[in-house]
mmCIF file of C-alpha atoms and ligand atoms in Angstrom:
data_model
loop_
_atom_site.group_PDB
_atom_site.id
_atom_site.type_symbol
_atom_site.label_atom_id
_atom_site.label_comp_id
_atom_site.label_asym_id
_atom_site.label_seq_id
_atom_site.Cartn_x
_atom_site.Cartn_y
_atom_site.Cartn_z
ATOM 1 C CA MET N 127 -7.249 33.038 30.685
ATOM 2 C CA ARG N 128 -7.004 29.676 29.059
ATOM 3 C CA ALA N 129 -9.051 26.850 30.486
ATOM 4 C CA THR N 130 -6.951 24.088 32.028
ATOM 5 C CA PRO N 131 -5.991 21.849 29.119
ATOM 6 C CA GLU N 132 -7.433 18.351 29.341
ATOM 7 C CA ARG N 133 -4.826 15.669 29.724
ATOM 8 C CA ILE N 134 -4.364 13.559 26.617
ATOM 9 C CA GLN N 135 -2.688 10.212 27.232
ATOM 10 C CA LEU N 136 0.695 9.836 25.513
ATOM 11 C CA LYS N 137 1.602 6.293 24.531
ATOM 12 C CA THR N 138 5.053 4.741 24.193
ATOM 13 C CA ARG N 139 6.044 2.971 20.949
ATOM 14 C CA GLU N 140 5.522 -0.319 22.726
ATOM 15 C CA GLN N 141 2.018 0.619 23.839
ATOM 16 C CA ILE N 142 1.186 1.759 20.317
ATOM 17 C CA GLY N 143 2.407 -1.664 19.164
ATOM 18 C CA LEU N 144 -0.198 -3.287 21.409
ATOM 19 C CA MET N 145 -2.835 -0.883 20.093
ATOM 20 C CA ARG N 146 -1.847 -2.020 16.585
ATOM 21 C CA GLU N 147 -2.550 -5.611 17.590
ATOM 22 C CA ALA N 148 -5.960 -4.550 18.865
ATOM 23 C CA GLY N 149 -6.465 -2.553 15.681
ATOM 24 C CA LEU N 150 -5.688 -5.564 13.505
ATOM 25 C CA VAL N 151 -8.226 -7.650 15.407
ATOM 26 C CA VAL N 152 -10.782 -4.909 14.714
ATOM 27 C CA ALA N 153 -9.794 -4.777 11.022
ATOM 28 C CA ARG N 154 -10.082 -8.545 10.666
ATOM 29 C CA ALA N 155 -13.476 -8.643 12.374
ATOM 30 C CA LEU N 156 -14.877 -5.768 10.307
ATOM 31 C CA GLY N 157 -13.559 -7.450 7.141
ATOM 32 C CA GLU N 158 -15.289 -10.722 8.024
ATOM 33 C CA MET N 159 -18.517 -8.955 8.947
ATOM 34 C CA ARG N 160 -18.488 -6.905 5.756
ATOM 35 C CA ALA N 161 -18.013 -10.095 3.727
ATOM 36 C CA ALA N 162 -20.953 -11.711 5.534
ATOM 37 C CA VAL N 163 -23.362 -8.815 5.010
ATOM 38 C CA ALA N 164 -26.161 -9.928 2.651
ATOM 39 C CA PRO N 165 -29.948 -10.004 2.547
ATOM 40 C CA GLY N 166 -31.263 -12.482 5.150
ATOM 41 C CA VAL N 167 -28.323 -12.111 7.559
ATOM 42 C CA THR N 168 -29.240 -10.829 11.029
ATOM 43 C CA THR N 169 -27.298 -8.291 13.039
ATOM 44 C CA ALA N 170 -26.926 -10.967 15.749
ATOM 45 C CA ASP N 171 -25.107 -13.094 13.113
ATOM 46 C CA LEU N 172 -22.631 -10.216 12.673
ATOM 47 C CA ASP N 173 -22.114 -9.956 16.440
ATOM 48 C CA GLU N 174 -21.409 -13.714 16.484
ATOM 49 C CA ILE N 175 -18.727 -13.280 13.788
ATOM 50 C CA ALA N 176 -17.015 -10.566 15.852
ATOM 51 C CA ARG N 177 -17.116 -12.805 18.940
ATOM 52 C CA GLY N 178 -15.428 -15.569 16.938
ATOM 53 C CA VAL N 179 -12.606 -13.250 15.828
ATOM 54 C CA LEU N 180 -12.083 -12.132 19.439
ATOM 55 C CA ARG N 181 -11.953 -15.767 20.568
ATOM 56 C CA ASP N 182 -9.430 -16.740 17.872
ATOM 57 C CA ALA N 183 -7.226 -13.734 18.690
ATOM 58 C CA GLY N 184 -7.483 -14.098 22.471
ATOM 59 C CA ALA N 185 -8.672 -10.477 22.587
ATOM 60 C CA LYS N 186 -11.433 -8.866 24.650
ATOM 61 C CA PRO N 187 -14.389 -6.782 23.477
ATOM 62 C CA SER N 188 -14.315 -3.039 24.183
ATOM 63 C CA PHE N 189 -18.101 -2.570 24.038
ATOM 64 C CA LEU N 190 -19.590 -5.545 25.931
ATOM 65 C CA GLY N 191 -20.421 -4.336 29.442
ATOM 66 C CA TYR N 192 -19.456 -0.719 28.676
ATOM 67 C CA HIS N 193 -22.053 1.157 30.771
ATOM 68 C CA GLY N 194 -23.987 -2.111 30.527
ATOM 69 C CA TYR N 195 -23.895 -2.363 26.713
ATOM 70 C CA PRO N 196 -25.096 -5.903 25.822
ATOM 71 C CA ALA N 197 -23.168 -6.847 22.637
ATOM 72 C CA VAL N 198 -19.662 -6.766 21.126
ATOM 73 C CA ILE N 199 -20.653 -4.693 18.074
ATOM 74 C CA CYS N 200 -22.946 -1.763 17.458
ATOM 75 C CA SER N 201 -25.046 -2.230 14.304
ATOM 76 C CA SER N 202 -26.994 0.780 13.090
ATOM 77 C CA ARG N 203 -29.183 0.265 10.015
ATOM 78 C CA ASN N 204 -30.619 2.876 7.626
ATOM 79 C CA ASP N 205 -31.987 5.772 9.749
ATOM 80 C CA LYS N 206 -30.060 4.542 12.802
ATOM 81 C CA VAL N 207 -26.851 6.526 13.218
ATOM 82 C CA VAL N 208 -24.804 4.790 15.933
ATOM 83 C CA HIS N 209 -25.056 2.517 19.000
ATOM 84 C CA GLY N 210 -27.708 0.168 17.575
ATOM 85 C CA ILE N 211 -27.896 -3.163 19.421
ATOM 86 C CA PRO N 212 -27.669 -6.300 17.263
ATOM 87 C CA THR N 213 -30.609 -8.727 17.531
ATOM 88 C CA ALA N 214 -31.688 -12.013 15.943
ATOM 89 C CA ALA N 215 -34.916 -10.305 14.847
ATOM 90 C CA GLU N 216 -33.196 -7.667 12.730
ATOM 91 C CA ILE N 217 -32.810 -9.143 9.264
ATOM 92 C CA LEU N 218 -30.823 -7.255 6.631
ATOM 93 C CA ALA N 219 -32.722 -6.596 3.406
ATOM 94 C CA ASP N 220 -31.623 -5.719 -0.109
ATOM 95 C CA GLY N 221 -30.955 -1.983 -0.342
ATOM 96 C CA ASP N 222 -30.173 -1.473 3.364
ATOM 97 C CA ILE N 223 -27.011 0.100 4.721
ATOM 98 C CA ILE N 224 -25.553 -0.806 8.072
ATOM 99 C CA SER N 225 -22.930 0.868 10.225
ATOM 100 C CA ILE N 226 -20.909 -1.804 12.017
ATOM 101 C CA ASP N 227 -18.831 -0.454 14.903
ATOM 102 C CA PHE N 228 -16.417 -2.680 16.799
ATOM 103 C CA GLY N 229 -13.720 -2.346 19.435
ATOM 104 C CA ALA N 230 -11.172 -4.838 20.801
ATOM 105 C CA ILE N 231 -8.703 -4.873 23.690
ATOM 106 C CA VAL N 232 -5.249 -6.509 23.585
ATOM 107 C CA ASP N 233 -3.245 -6.465 26.828
ATOM 108 C CA GLY N 234 -5.374 -3.569 28.071
ATOM 109 C CA TRP N 235 -5.030 -1.442 24.891
ATOM 110 C CA HIS N 236 -8.000 -0.570 22.678
ATOM 111 C CA GLY N 237 -8.711 -0.316 18.959
ATOM 112 C CA ASP N 238 -12.014 1.116 17.646
ATOM 113 C CA ALA N 239 -13.320 1.362 14.088
ATOM 114 C CA ALA N 240 -16.535 1.382 12.096
ATOM 115 C CA ILE N 241 -17.625 0.826 8.519
ATOM 116 C CA THR N 242 -20.865 1.396 6.677
ATOM 117 C CA ALA N 243 -21.659 -1.734 4.673
ATOM 118 C CA LEU N 244 -24.035 -1.959 1.709
ATOM 119 C CA VAL N 245 -26.614 -4.744 1.583
ATOM 120 C CA GLY N 246 -27.122 -5.928 -1.995
ATOM 121 C CA ASP N 247 -28.278 -3.249 -4.401
ATOM 122 C CA VAL N 248 -28.227 0.168 -2.713
ATOM 123 C CA ALA N 249 -29.661 3.393 -4.175
ATOM 124 C CA PRO N 250 -26.978 5.654 -5.726
ATOM 125 C CA ASP N 251 -27.642 8.606 -3.379
ATOM 126 C CA VAL N 252 -27.179 6.281 -0.399
ATOM 127 C CA VAL N 253 -23.933 4.864 -1.818
ATOM 128 C CA ALA N 254 -22.754 8.468 -2.275
ATOM 129 C CA LEU N 255 -23.681 9.208 1.356
ATOM 130 C CA SER N 256 -21.449 6.415 2.619
ATOM 131 C CA GLN N 257 -18.623 7.396 0.263
ATOM 132 C CA ALA N 258 -18.807 11.031 1.405
ATOM 133 C CA CYS N 259 -18.638 9.910 5.030
ATOM 134 C CA GLU N 260 -15.674 7.597 4.412
ATOM 135 C CA ALA N 261 -13.809 10.304 2.469
ATOM 136 C CA SER N 262 -14.400 12.802 5.287
ATOM 137 C CA MET N 263 -12.957 10.323 7.768
ATOM 138 C CA TRP N 264 -9.789 9.998 5.649
ATOM 139 C CA ASP N 265 -9.584 13.771 5.239
ATOM 140 C CA GLY N 266 -9.844 14.041 9.034
ATOM 141 C CA LEU N 267 -7.146 11.407 9.490
ATOM 142 C CA ALA N 268 -4.896 13.290 7.042
ATOM 143 C CA ALA N 269 -5.358 16.448 9.142
ATOM 144 C CA ALA N 270 -4.239 14.708 12.355
ATOM 145 C CA ARG N 271 -0.655 15.980 12.280
ATOM 146 C CA VAL N 272 1.970 16.381 14.971
ATOM 147 C CA ASN N 273 2.269 20.079 15.900
ATOM 148 C CA GLY N 274 -1.142 20.777 14.397
ATOM 149 C CA ARG N 275 -4.169 21.458 16.577
ATOM 150 C CA LEU N 276 -7.120 19.269 17.441
ATOM 151 C CA THR N 277 -9.769 21.224 15.551
ATOM 152 C CA ASP N 278 -7.745 20.963 12.345
ATOM 153 C CA ILE N 279 -9.295 17.482 12.258
ATOM 154 C CA SER N 280 -12.819 18.776 12.917
ATOM 155 C CA HIS N 281 -12.453 21.395 10.217
ATOM 156 C CA ALA N 282 -11.096 18.895 7.682
ATOM 157 C CA VAL N 283 -14.035 16.550 8.298
ATOM 158 C CA GLU N 284 -16.600 19.330 7.941
ATOM 159 C CA THR N 285 -14.965 20.811 4.838
ATOM 160 C CA SER N 286 -14.821 17.389 3.219
ATOM 161 C CA VAL N 287 -18.490 16.623 3.900
ATOM 162 C CA ARG N 288 -19.622 20.030 2.608
ATOM 163 C CA LYS N 289 -17.599 19.619 -0.578
ATOM 164 C CA SER N 290 -19.232 16.204 -1.202
ATOM 165 C CA GLY N 291 -22.820 17.387 -1.041
ATOM 166 C CA LYS N 292 -25.716 18.643 1.015
ATOM 167 C CA TYR N 293 -25.511 16.309 4.008
ATOM 168 C CA GLY N 294 -26.467 16.690 7.661
ATOM 169 C CA ILE N 295 -23.432 16.514 9.955
ATOM 170 C CA VAL N 296 -24.431 14.891 13.246
ATOM 171 C CA THR N 297 -23.236 17.132 16.064
ATOM 172 C CA GLY N 298 -24.103 15.358 19.322
ATOM 173 C CA TYR N 299 -21.464 12.659 18.848
ATOM 174 C CA GLY N 300 -17.893 12.629 17.638
ATOM 175 C CA GLY N 301 -14.434 11.156 17.836
ATOM 176 C CA HIS N 302 -12.318 10.662 20.915
ATOM 177 C CA GLY N 303 -8.936 9.940 22.385
ATOM 178 C CA ILE N 304 -8.287 6.212 22.865
ATOM 179 C CA GLY N 305 -5.672 4.045 24.559
ATOM 180 C CA SER N 306 -5.960 2.311 27.913
ATOM 181 C CA GLU N 307 -9.708 3.134 27.707
ATOM 182 C CA MET N 308 -11.963 3.259 24.674
ATOM 183 C CA HIS N 309 -13.226 6.776 25.323
ATOM 184 C CA MET N 310 -10.623 9.231 26.585
ATOM 185 C CA ALA N 311 -9.903 12.937 26.210
ATOM 186 C CA PRO N 312 -10.162 14.771 23.907
ATOM 187 C CA HIS N 313 -13.629 14.831 22.366
ATOM 188 C CA ILE N 314 -13.302 15.436 18.618
ATOM 189 C CA LEU N 315 -16.071 17.414 16.941
ATOM 190 C CA ASN N 316 -16.846 16.689 13.298
ATOM 191 C CA HIS N 317 -17.205 20.401 12.520
ATOM 192 C CA GLY N 318 -15.599 23.693 13.489
ATOM 193 C CA ARG N 319 -12.872 26.205 12.841
ATOM 194 C CA PRO N 320 -9.268 24.985 12.490
ATOM 195 C CA GLY N 321 -6.322 25.896 14.708
ATOM 196 C CA LYS N 322 -7.999 25.521 18.096
ATOM 197 C CA GLY N 323 -7.808 23.081 20.987
ATOM 198 C CA PRO N 324 -4.806 21.121 22.205
ATOM 199 C CA ARG N 325 -1.656 20.760 20.135
ATOM 200 C CA LEU N 326 -1.262 17.281 18.636
ATOM 201 C CA LEU N 327 1.800 15.425 19.888
ATOM 202 C CA PRO N 328 3.634 12.167 19.177
ATOM 203 C CA GLY N 329 2.182 9.341 21.269
ATOM 204 C CA MET N 330 -1.417 10.504 20.991
ATOM 205 C CA ALA N 331 -4.033 8.120 19.614
ATOM 206 C CA LEU N 332 -7.368 9.339 18.304
ATOM 207 C CA ALA N 333 -10.539 7.724 16.981
ATOM 208 C CA ILE N 334 -11.977 9.838 14.169
ATOM 209 C CA GLU N 335 -15.602 9.074 13.337
ATOM 210 C CA PRO N 336 -17.841 11.246 11.176
ATOM 211 C CA MET N 337 -21.592 10.564 11.091
ATOM 212 C CA ILE N 338 -23.635 12.179 8.326
ATOM 213 C CA THR N 339 -27.226 11.986 7.070
ATOM 214 C CA LEU N 340 -29.169 12.468 3.857
ATOM 215 C CA GLY N 341 -31.404 14.929 5.699
ATOM 216 C CA ARG N 342 -31.127 16.984 8.838
ATOM 217 C CA ARG N 343 -28.435 16.538 11.468
ATOM 218 C CA ASN N 344 -30.791 16.091 14.442
ATOM 219 C CA THR N 345 -30.759 12.777 16.297
ATOM 220 C CA GLU N 346 -32.699 11.160 19.138
ATOM 221 C CA GLU N 347 -31.978 8.243 21.440
ATOM 222 C CA LEU N 348 -34.519 5.416 21.305
ATOM 223 C CA ASP N 349 -36.239 3.846 24.332
ATOM 224 C CA ASP N 350 -33.662 1.039 24.504
ATOM 225 C CA GLY N 351 -31.325 3.661 25.965
ATOM 226 C CA TRP N 352 -28.713 3.117 23.234
ATOM 227 C CA THR N 353 -29.832 3.365 19.619
ATOM 228 C CA VAL N 354 -29.324 6.793 18.081
ATOM 229 C CA SER N 355 -31.677 7.532 15.186
ATOM 230 C CA THR N 356 -32.188 10.510 12.904
ATOM 231 C CA VAL N 357 -35.253 12.538 13.918
ATOM 232 C CA ASP N 358 -36.394 13.053 10.323
ATOM 233 C CA GLY N 359 -35.981 9.376 9.344
ATOM 234 C CA SER N 360 -33.247 10.155 6.824
ATOM 235 C CA TRP N 361 -30.565 7.484 6.397
ATOM 236 C CA ALA N 362 -27.142 7.912 7.980
ATOM 237 C CA ALA N 363 -23.584 6.711 7.437
ATOM 238 C CA HIS N 364 -20.774 6.311 9.974
ATOM 239 C CA TRP N 365 -17.093 5.496 9.458
ATOM 240 C CA GLU N 366 -14.302 5.332 12.015
ATOM 241 C CA HIS N 367 -10.592 4.563 12.339
ATOM 242 C CA THR N 368 -8.116 4.746 15.207
ATOM 243 C CA VAL N 369 -4.892 6.606 14.356
ATOM 244 C CA ALA N 370 -1.668 6.921 16.364
ATOM 245 C CA LEU N 371 0.570 9.950 15.860
ATOM 246 C CA LEU N 372 4.283 9.170 15.741
ATOM 247 C CA ASP N 373 7.122 11.638 15.282
ATOM 248 C CA ASP N 374 7.565 10.501 11.664
ATOM 249 C CA GLY N 375 3.911 10.361 10.677
ATOM 250 C CA PRO N 376 0.545 8.786 11.402
ATOM 251 C CA TRP N 377 -0.264 5.104 11.699
ATOM 252 C CA VAL N 378 -3.887 4.128 11.141
ATOM 253 C CA LEU N 379 -3.957 1.235 13.565
ATOM 254 C CA THR N 380 -7.315 -0.197 12.478
ATOM 255 C CA ALA N 381 -6.458 -0.214 8.751
ATOM 256 C CA GLU N 382 -4.682 -3.329 7.444
ATOM 257 C CA ASP N 383 -2.238 -1.166 5.455
ATOM 258 C CA GLY N 384 -1.802 1.355 8.262
ATOM 259 C CA GLY N 385 -3.611 3.948 6.144
ATOM 260 C CA ARG N 386 -0.798 4.031 3.582
ATOM 261 C CA ALA N 387 -2.910 4.087 0.400
ATOM 262 C CA GLU N 388 -5.618 6.568 1.424
ATOM 263 C CA LEU N 389 -3.201 8.938 3.165
ATOM 264 C CA ALA N 390 -0.771 8.877 0.202
ATOM 265 C CA GLN N 391 -3.655 10.160 -1.957
ATOM 266 C CA ARG N 392 -3.804 13.108 0.437
ATOM 267 C CA GLY N 393 -0.048 13.774 0.389
ATOM 268 C CA ILE N 394 0.701 12.111 3.739
ATOM 269 C CA THR N 395 3.348 9.433 4.267
ATOM 270 C CA VAL N 396 2.605 7.073 7.140
ATOM 271 C CA SER N 397 5.146 6.367 9.896
ATOM 272 C CA ALA N 398 7.960 3.906 9.164
ATOM 273 C CA ALA N 399 6.449 1.890 12.021
ATOM 274 C CA ALA N 400 3.397 1.171 9.857
HETATM 275 N N1 MF3 O 570 -17.398 2.559 19.362
HETATM 276 C C1 MF3 O 570 -18.299 3.590 19.720
HETATM 277 C C2 MF3 O 570 -17.502 4.820 19.463
HETATM 278 O O1 MF3 O 570 -17.017 4.837 18.402
HETATM 279 C C3 MF3 O 570 -18.787 3.467 21.093
HETATM 280 C C4 MF3 O 570 -19.583 2.279 21.319
HETATM 281 S S1 MF3 O 570 -20.527 2.526 22.678
HETATM 282 C C5 MF3 O 570 -20.753 1.000 23.322
HETATM 283 O O2 MF3 O 570 -17.188 5.672 20.193
HETATM 284 F F1 MF3 O 570 -21.427 1.127 24.347
HETATM 285 F F2 MF3 O 570 -21.318 0.256 22.437
HETATM 286 F F3 MF3 O 570 -19.625 0.488 23.639
HETATM 287 CO CO1 CO O 571 -15.213 5.414 18.663
#
């Protein structure tokens, strides 16, 4: 017997249009934060930049107040993997890396994305870590195809990471459906066999977010109740985009170009809507 399939929200074209607006707010904010990243900048400064973009756009934050979360971004530096809380005491230093995760709501519809930014001069193996993570996200996005199955994405992410090098793939966290809420069904593992799970259909929107480390995959939550750190102290990277599936192709809603350039490199043409 098959387990009851979880319901995955199907969006109309119009709703996906609103998610695109949210996605563009996220893209703009991440672009401004990335440009501001430098030694001496605090993670609270980055949060302030995101708040300014939300204000200018008339959009709402997805994270602030989510299960009591106290900021509009998550900022996770070096051995922190995800869900770090920005503070005025956390000062970026030359050689650091920082995952900046941000979500915005427009007319009730969410966009969610993350980048790993480099602070000044970063060691080559750490740059390679971030590049491997970003590439695995794009390989996962390229595998999100109408009539394919959910774990095609998981498999593509894992295969991509393994081909890039000997990295830890964080297993306790993963991607998710997104739409009228930030976190919706289905949960998307960053590893596994292809061809399993629900069939992917037009109108679905998914956030794909690999997290990988230079060491082991094990993580622990810190006493603040949020920050996720590697157990072995190895540094971690995290990248994320929100993609909508349309009948004529994907649309990466949180990428300025809709994902056109990166997906073309992987043989995928984005939707005409993009
Ligand atoms: N954006 C994160 C994710 O990608 C979730 C942030 S948790 C919050 O799923 F509490 F900070 F909102
Ligand atoms: Co997410």
